Amino acid sequence: MAKTAIITGASRGIGRTVAKRLAKDGFAVVINYAGNAAAAEEAVAEIRAADGDAIAIKADVANPDDVKQLFAKTIEAFGRIDVVVNNAGIMPLSPISKGDVETFDKTIATNLRGTFLVMSQAAQHIAEGGRIIVFSSSVLAKSFPTYGPYIASKAGVEGLVPVLANELRGSNITVNAVAPGPTGTDLFLNGKSPEQIAQLSKLAPLERLGQPEDIANVVSFLAGPDGAWVNAQILRANGGFA
Ligand code: NDP
C-alpha cells in the first residue's frame, strides 16, 4: 500500500505544487480544495498523467464535519494517512483601525480554526512515523500595516505546533510549520501593483520572489526520510526575508 498524503488547499498555488512534488516522491495524494473543483481536477489529471496517484476531495477546513469527511474519505480511498500538509489559507488585508470583524473572523476561521481542525484529525488518524506540516508566514516578523487579521491567525498557528508535538510524544509523529516569504501565487499577487510586487520581491537578500517549487522542496524534505529529526519547528523558507 502506497504512503498517502493529504494536502489542503491543493487546487492552486503552493498547495498544488506541493501535491505534485509529494506525488513524485511516491505518495498517493489527496487534493483538497474549497470551491474550485475544475482546478482541483486539473491538478489530479496532471499527477495521473505523470503516473502518480491522486484524488480530489472538497472540504472547507474551517468546517469540522467537512474536515472529518476529508479524513474518512482518504482512509476509504487509500487505507492509511502518512503525511498531512495543512496549506489552505487566505490573506484579506484590513487595517485594525477599521474594525472589520467579518474579515477578522473569516481569516481566523480559515487559517487558525482550520489548522486546529486539520491538526486534530491528523493526530487521530495519522500512521506511526507520520508527519504533520502546517503553514505559517514569514510576514509575522514584518508587522506590516493591514496584515493584522492574517498575522494574528498565523501567530496562532505557530503556537499550536509545539503543543501538538508535545501531545504526540511517544508516537514517532513530527509536527512542524513552514513559513514562506513572498511567493508568486494568487494570494500574494492579487491586488498588488507591479511596483509593490517588485519592492517586496527585493526585500530578501536573495532578491527574488519565492516560487511554489521553493516551498514544495521544503515540504518534501519534512515529509521524507531526511526530515525525520526535525520536530516542533517553524521552518522559515524565504530567501532571507526576515
Ligand atoms: P492561493 O490563494 O494561491 O491558494 C489557496 C488554496 O487554498 C486554494 O487551493 C484554495 O482552494 C484553498 N482554500 C482557501 N480557503 C480554503 C478553505 N476554507 N478550505 C479548503 N481550502 C481552502 O494561496 P497560496 O498558495 O499562496 O498559499 C498557501 C499557504 O501558504 C497559505 O496558508 C498562505 O497563508 C501561506 N503563505 C503564502 C505566501 C505567499 O506569498 N503566497 C507567503 C506566506 C505564507 P480553492 O481553489 O477551492 O479556492
GROMACS .gro file of N, CA, C and O in nm, residues 105-180:
model
  304
  105ASP      N    1  -1.285   3.753   1.152
  105ASP     CA    2  -1.342   3.621   1.183
  105ASP      C    3  -1.318   3.521   1.070
  105ASP      O    4  -1.286   3.405   1.095
  106LYS      N    5  -1.332   3.565   0.947
  106LYS     CA    6  -1.314   3.476   0.831
  106LYS      C    7  -1.167   3.430   0.824
  106LYS      O    8  -1.139   3.312   0.795
  107THR      N    9  -1.076   3.522   0.849
  107THR     CA   10  -0.933   3.488   0.841
  107THR      C   11  -0.895   3.392   0.952
  107THR      O   12  -0.824   3.293   0.929
  108ILE      N   13  -0.943   3.420   1.073
  108ILE     CA   14  -0.915   3.330   1.186
  108ILE      C   15  -0.980   3.193   1.161
  108ILE      O   16  -0.920   3.088   1.188
  109ALA      N   17  -1.102   3.193   1.106
  109ALA     CA   18  -1.173   3.066   1.083
  109ALA      C   19  -1.096   2.978   0.984
  109ALA      O   20  -1.072   2.860   1.009
  110THR      N   21  -1.054   3.036   0.874
  110THR     CA   22  -0.985   2.955   0.772
  110THR      C   23  -0.844   2.920   0.818
  110THR      O   24  -0.803   2.803   0.813
  111ASN      N   25  -0.769   3.018   0.862
  111ASN     CA   26  -0.625   2.995   0.885
  111ASN      C   27  -0.596   2.929   1.021
  111ASN      O   28  -0.509   2.843   1.029
  112LEU      N   29  -0.667   2.973   1.126
  112LEU     CA   30  -0.633   2.921   1.260
  112LEU      C   31  -0.726   2.806   1.302
  112LEU      O   32  -0.679   2.697   1.337
  113ARG      N   33  -0.856   2.829   1.295
  113ARG     CA   34  -0.951   2.720   1.326
  113ARG      C   35  -0.929   2.604   1.229
  113ARG      O   36  -0.929   2.487   1.269
  114GLY      N   37  -0.907   2.636   1.101
  114GLY     CA   38  -0.882   2.533   1.000
  114GLY      C   39  -0.759   2.451   1.037
  114GLY      O   40  -0.760   2.327   1.030
  115THR      N   41  -0.652   2.517   1.077
  115THR     CA   42  -0.530   2.445   1.116
  115THR      C   43  -0.557   2.358   1.238
  115THR      O   44  -0.514   2.242   1.243
  116PHE      N   45  -0.629   2.412   1.335
  116PHE     CA   46  -0.663   2.336   1.457
  116PHE      C   47  -0.742   2.211   1.422
  116PHE      O   48  -0.712   2.100   1.470
  117LEU      N   49  -0.842   2.225   1.336
  117LEU     CA   50  -0.926   2.110   1.300
  117LEU      C   51  -0.848   2.005   1.222
  117LEU      O   52  -0.862   1.884   1.246
  118VAL      N   53  -0.764   2.050   1.129
  118VAL     CA   54  -0.685   1.954   1.050
  118VAL      C   55  -0.581   1.886   1.138
  118VAL      O   56  -0.560   1.765   1.129
  119MET      N   57  -0.518   1.963   1.227
  119MET     CA   58  -0.420   1.902   1.320
  119MET      C   59  -0.488   1.795   1.406
  119MET      O   60  -0.432   1.689   1.433
  120SER      N   61  -0.609   1.826   1.452
  120SER     CA   62  -0.681   1.735   1.541
  120SER      C   63  -0.711   1.603   1.470
  120SER      O   64  -0.685   1.495   1.523
  121GLN      N   65  -0.763   1.610   1.348
  121GLN     CA   66  -0.791   1.488   1.271
  121GLN      C   67  -0.661   1.415   1.237
  121GLN      O   68  -0.655   1.293   1.241
  122ALA      N   69  -0.558   1.492   1.204
  122ALA     CA   70  -0.428   1.430   1.171
  122ALA      C   71  -0.378   1.353   1.292
  122ALA      O   72  -0.332   1.239   1.279
  123ALA      N   73  -0.386   1.413   1.410
  123ALA     CA   74  -0.337   1.347   1.532
  123ALA      C   75  -0.414   1.218   1.559
  123ALA      O   76  -0.358   1.121   1.609
  124GLN      N   77  -0.542   1.216   1.521
  124GLN     CA   78  -0.624   1.096   1.544
  124GLN      C   79  -0.597   0.985   1.443
  124GLN      O   80  -0.610   0.867   1.475
  125HIS      N   81  -0.562   1.023   1.320
  125HIS     CA   82  -0.561   0.923   1.212
  125HIS      C   83  -0.425   0.892   1.152
  125HIS      O   84  -0.413   0.793   1.079
  126ILE      N   85  -0.327   0.975   1.177
  126ILE     CA   86  -0.201   0.957   1.104
  126ILE      C   87  -0.127   0.832   1.152
  126ILE      O   88  -0.134   0.795   1.270
  127ALA      N   89  -0.058   0.767   1.059
  127ALA     CA   90   0.011   0.640   1.092
  127ALA      C   91   0.137   0.667   1.174
  127ALA      O   92   0.191   0.779   1.172
  128GLU      N   93   0.183   0.565   1.243
  128GLU     CA   94   0.310   0.570   1.317
  128GLU      C   95   0.420   0.618   1.220
  128GLU      O   96   0.425   0.575   1.105
  129GLY      N   97   0.505   0.709   1.267
  129GLY     CA   98   0.612   0.762   1.181
  129GLY      C   99   0.564   0.873   1.089
  129GLY      O  100   0.638   0.918   1.002
  130GLY      N  101   0.441   0.921   1.109
  130GLY     CA  102   0.383   1.021   1.019
  130GLY      C  103   0.437   1.162   1.040
  130GLY      O  104   0.512   1.191   1.134
  131ARG      N  105   0.396   1.252   0.951
  131ARG     CA  106   0.442   1.392   0.955
  131ARG      C  107   0.322   1.486   0.941
  131ARG      O  108   0.241   1.468   0.849
  132ILE      N  109   0.316   1.582   1.030
  132ILE     CA  110   0.213   1.686   1.021
  132ILE      C  111   0.285   1.817   0.991
  132ILE      O  112   0.376   1.857   1.066
  133ILE      N  113   0.246   1.882   0.882
  133ILE     CA  114   0.312   2.005   0.839
  133ILE      C  115   0.205   2.111   0.817
  133ILE      O  116   0.110   2.089   0.741
  134VAL      N  117   0.217   2.224   0.887
  134VAL     CA  118   0.118   2.331   0.871
  134VAL      C  119   0.187   2.456   0.817
  134VAL      O  120   0.310   2.461   0.809
  135PHE      N  121   0.107   2.555   0.781
  135PHE     CA  122   0.163   2.675   0.717
  135PHE      C  123   0.147   2.800   0.801
  135PHE      O  124   0.036   2.840   0.835
  136SER      N  125   0.260   2.863   0.831
  136SER     CA  126   0.260   2.998   0.887
  136SER      C  127   0.303   3.093   0.775
  136SER      O  128   0.286   3.064   0.656
  137SER      N  129   0.361   3.207   0.812
  137SER     CA  130   0.411   3.303   0.713
  137SER      C  131   0.526   3.383   0.773
  137SER      O  132   0.520   3.423   0.889
  138SER      N  133   0.627   3.410   0.691
  138SER     CA  134   0.740   3.492   0.737
  138SER      C  135   0.701   3.638   0.757
  138SER      O  136   0.777   3.715   0.815
  139VAL      N  137   0.581   3.677   0.710
  139VAL     CA  138   0.538   3.816   0.725
  139VAL      C  139   0.512   3.851   0.873
  139VAL      O  140   0.506   3.969   0.910
  140LEU      N  141   0.501   3.748   0.957
  140LEU     CA  142   0.486   3.771   1.102
  140LEU      C  143   0.590   3.867   1.154
  140LEU      O  144   0.561   3.955   1.236
  141ALA      N  145   0.714   3.850   1.108
  141ALA     CA  146   0.826   3.930   1.160
  141ALA      C  147   0.821   4.074   1.111
  141ALA      O  148   0.890   4.160   1.163
  142LYS      N  149   0.741   4.101   1.009
  142LYS     CA  150   0.741   4.234   0.947
  142LYS      C  151   0.639   4.330   1.008
  142LYS      O  152   0.654   4.452   0.998
  143SER      N  153   0.532   4.276   1.064
  143SER     CA  154   0.427   4.361   1.123
  143SER      C  155   0.378   4.470   1.028
  143SER      O  156   0.350   4.583   1.069
  144PHE      N  157   0.367   4.440   0.899
  144PHE     CA  158   0.320   4.539   0.801
  144PHE      C  159   0.178   4.586   0.837
  144PHE      O  160   0.094   4.505   0.878
  145PRO      N  161   0.151   4.717   0.819
  145PRO     CA  162   0.014   4.766   0.834
  145PRO      C  163  -0.082   4.686   0.746
  145PRO      O  164  -0.042   4.642   0.636
  146THR      N  165  -0.203   4.669   0.791
  146THR     CA  166  -0.316   4.597   0.726
  146THR      C  167  -0.307   4.444   0.737
  146THR      O  168  -0.400   4.374   0.698
  147TYR      N  169  -0.198   4.391   0.790
  147TYR     CA  170  -0.183   4.244   0.800
  147TYR      C  171  -0.233   4.190   0.935
  147TYR      O  172  -0.207   4.074   0.968
  148GLY      N  173  -0.302   4.272   1.014
  148GLY     CA  174  -0.342   4.231   1.149
  148GLY      C  175  -0.413   4.096   1.157
  148GLY      O  176  -0.368   4.005   1.227
  149PRO      N  177  -0.528   4.079   1.087
  149PRO     CA  178  -0.600   3.951   1.097
  149PRO      C  179  -0.514   3.833   1.053
  149PRO      O  180  -0.512   3.727   1.116
  150TYR      N  181  -0.439   3.853   0.945
  150TYR     CA  182  -0.357   3.744   0.890
  150TYR      C  183  -0.243   3.708   0.986
  150TYR      O  184  -0.221   3.590   1.016
  151ILE      N  185  -0.174   3.811   1.037
  151ILE     CA  186  -0.063   3.785   1.129
  151ILE      C  187  -0.115   3.721   1.258
  151ILE      O  188  -0.054   3.629   1.312
  152ALA      N  189  -0.231   3.767   1.306
  152ALA     CA  190  -0.290   3.705   1.426
  152ALA      C  191  -0.318   3.558   1.401
  152ALA      O  192  -0.289   3.471   1.486
  153SER      N  193  -0.372   3.526   1.283
  153SER     CA  194  -0.405   3.385   1.254
  153SER      C  195  -0.279   3.300   1.247
  153SER      O  196  -0.275   3.188   1.300
  154LYS      N  197  -0.175   3.351   1.185
  154LYS     CA  198  -0.053   3.271   1.169
  154LYS      C  199   0.027   3.263   1.300
  154LYS      O  200   0.096   3.163   1.324
  155ALA      N  201   0.019   3.367   1.383
  155ALA     CA  202   0.083   3.359   1.516
  155ALA      C  203   0.018   3.247   1.595
  155ALA      O  204   0.085   3.171   1.667
  156GLY      N  205  -0.114   3.234   1.580
  156GLY     CA  206  -0.185   3.124   1.646
  156GLY      C  207  -0.137   2.988   1.596
  156GLY      O  208  -0.115   2.896   1.675
  157VAL      N  209  -0.119   2.978   1.466
  157VAL     CA  210  -0.070   2.851   1.408
  157VAL      C  211   0.067   2.816   1.469
  157VAL      O  212   0.091   2.702   1.508
  158GLU      N  213   0.155   2.916   1.478
  158GLU     CA  214   0.289   2.888   1.533
  158GLU      C  215   0.280   2.843   1.678
  158GLU      O  216   0.363   2.766   1.725
  159GLY      N  217   0.179   2.892   1.749
  159GLY     CA  218   0.159   2.849   1.888
  159GLY      C  219   0.115   2.704   1.899
  159GLY      O  220   0.152   2.632   1.993
  160LEU      N  221   0.035   2.659   1.803
  160LEU     CA  222  -0.019   2.522   1.809
  160LEU      C  223   0.088   2.416   1.783
  160LEU      O  224   0.079   2.303   1.835
  161VAL      N  225   0.189   2.450   1.703
  161VAL     CA  226   0.286   2.348   1.656
  161VAL      C  227   0.357   2.275   1.770
  161VAL      O  228   0.351   2.151   1.779
  162PRO      N  229   0.426   2.347   1.862
  162PRO     CA  230   0.496   2.273   1.967
  162PRO      C  231   0.402   2.205   2.065
  162PRO      O  232   0.439   2.104   2.126
  163VAL      N  233   0.282   2.257   2.082
  163VAL     CA  234   0.187   2.193   2.173
  163VAL      C  235   0.148   2.055   2.119
  163VAL      O  236   0.152   1.954   2.191
  164LEU      N  237   0.114   2.048   1.990
  164LEU     CA  238   0.077   1.917   1.934
  164LEU      C  239   0.197   1.823   1.933
  164LEU      O  240   0.183   1.703   1.959
  165ALA      N  241   0.316   1.877   1.906
  165ALA     CA  242   0.437   1.792   1.909
  165ALA      C  243   0.451   1.729   2.048
  165ALA      O  244   0.480   1.610   2.060
  166ASN      N  245   0.426   1.807   2.153
  166ASN     CA  246   0.434   1.753   2.290
  166ASN      C  247   0.323   1.651   2.315
  166ASN      O  248   0.345   1.549   2.380
  167GLU      N  249   0.203   1.680   2.265
  167GLU     CA  250   0.091   1.586   2.285
  167GLU      C  251   0.117   1.452   2.217
  167GLU      O  252   0.065   1.349   2.258
  168LEU      N  253   0.198   1.454   2.111
  168LEU     CA  254   0.224   1.331   2.034
  168LEU      C  255   0.352   1.261   2.080
  168LEU      O  256   0.401   1.170   2.011
  169ARG      N  257   0.405   1.302   2.193
  169ARG     CA  258   0.523   1.234   2.250
  169ARG      C  259   0.502   1.082   2.247
  169ARG      O  260   0.396   1.032   2.283
  170GLY      N  261   0.605   1.011   2.203
  170GLY     CA  262   0.600   0.865   2.206
  170GLY      C  263   0.537   0.802   2.082
  170GLY      O  264   0.537   0.681   2.068
  171SER      N  265   0.482   0.885   1.992
  171SER     CA  266   0.413   0.828   1.876
  171SER      C  267   0.500   0.828   1.750
  171SER      O  268   0.457   0.777   1.647
  172ASN      N  269   0.618   0.888   1.758
  172ASN     CA  270   0.706   0.897   1.640
  172ASN      C  271   0.640   0.974   1.525
  172ASN      O  272   0.655   0.940   1.409
  173ILE      N  273   0.560   1.075   1.562
  173ILE     CA  274   0.499   1.164   1.461
  173ILE      C  275   0.555   1.304   1.484
  173ILE      O  276   0.556   1.353   1.597
  174THR      N  277   0.605   1.368   1.377
  174THR     CA  278   0.658   1.503   1.392
  174THR      C  279   0.553   1.608   1.353
  174THR      O  280   0.463   1.580   1.272
  175VAL      N  281   0.566   1.725   1.412
  175VAL     CA  282   0.477   1.837   1.381
  175VAL      C  283   0.563   1.960   1.357
  175VAL      O  284   0.640   2.001   1.445
  176ASN      N  285   0.554   2.017   1.238
  176ASN     CA  286   0.631   2.136   1.205
  176ASN      C  287   0.548   2.233   1.122
  176ASN      O  288   0.447   2.193   1.063
  177ALA      N  289   0.594   2.358   1.118
  177ALA     CA  290   0.532   2.456   1.027
  177ALA      C  291   0.636   2.503   0.927
  177ALA      O  292   0.755   2.513   0.959
  178VAL      N  293   0.590   2.533   0.807
  178VAL     CA  294   0.671   2.603   0.708
  178VAL      C  295   0.618   2.746   0.703
  178VAL      O  296   0.496   2.767   0.700
  179ALA      N  297   0.708   2.843   0.704
  179ALA     CA  298   0.668   2.984   0.699
  179ALA      C  299   0.732   3.049   0.577
  179ALA      O  300   0.844   3.101   0.584
  180PRO      N  301   0.662   3.045   0.462
  180PRO     CA  302   0.721   3.104   0.341
  180PRO      C  303   0.730   3.256   0.352
  180PRO      O  304   0.655   3.320   0.427
   0.00000   0.00000   0.00000
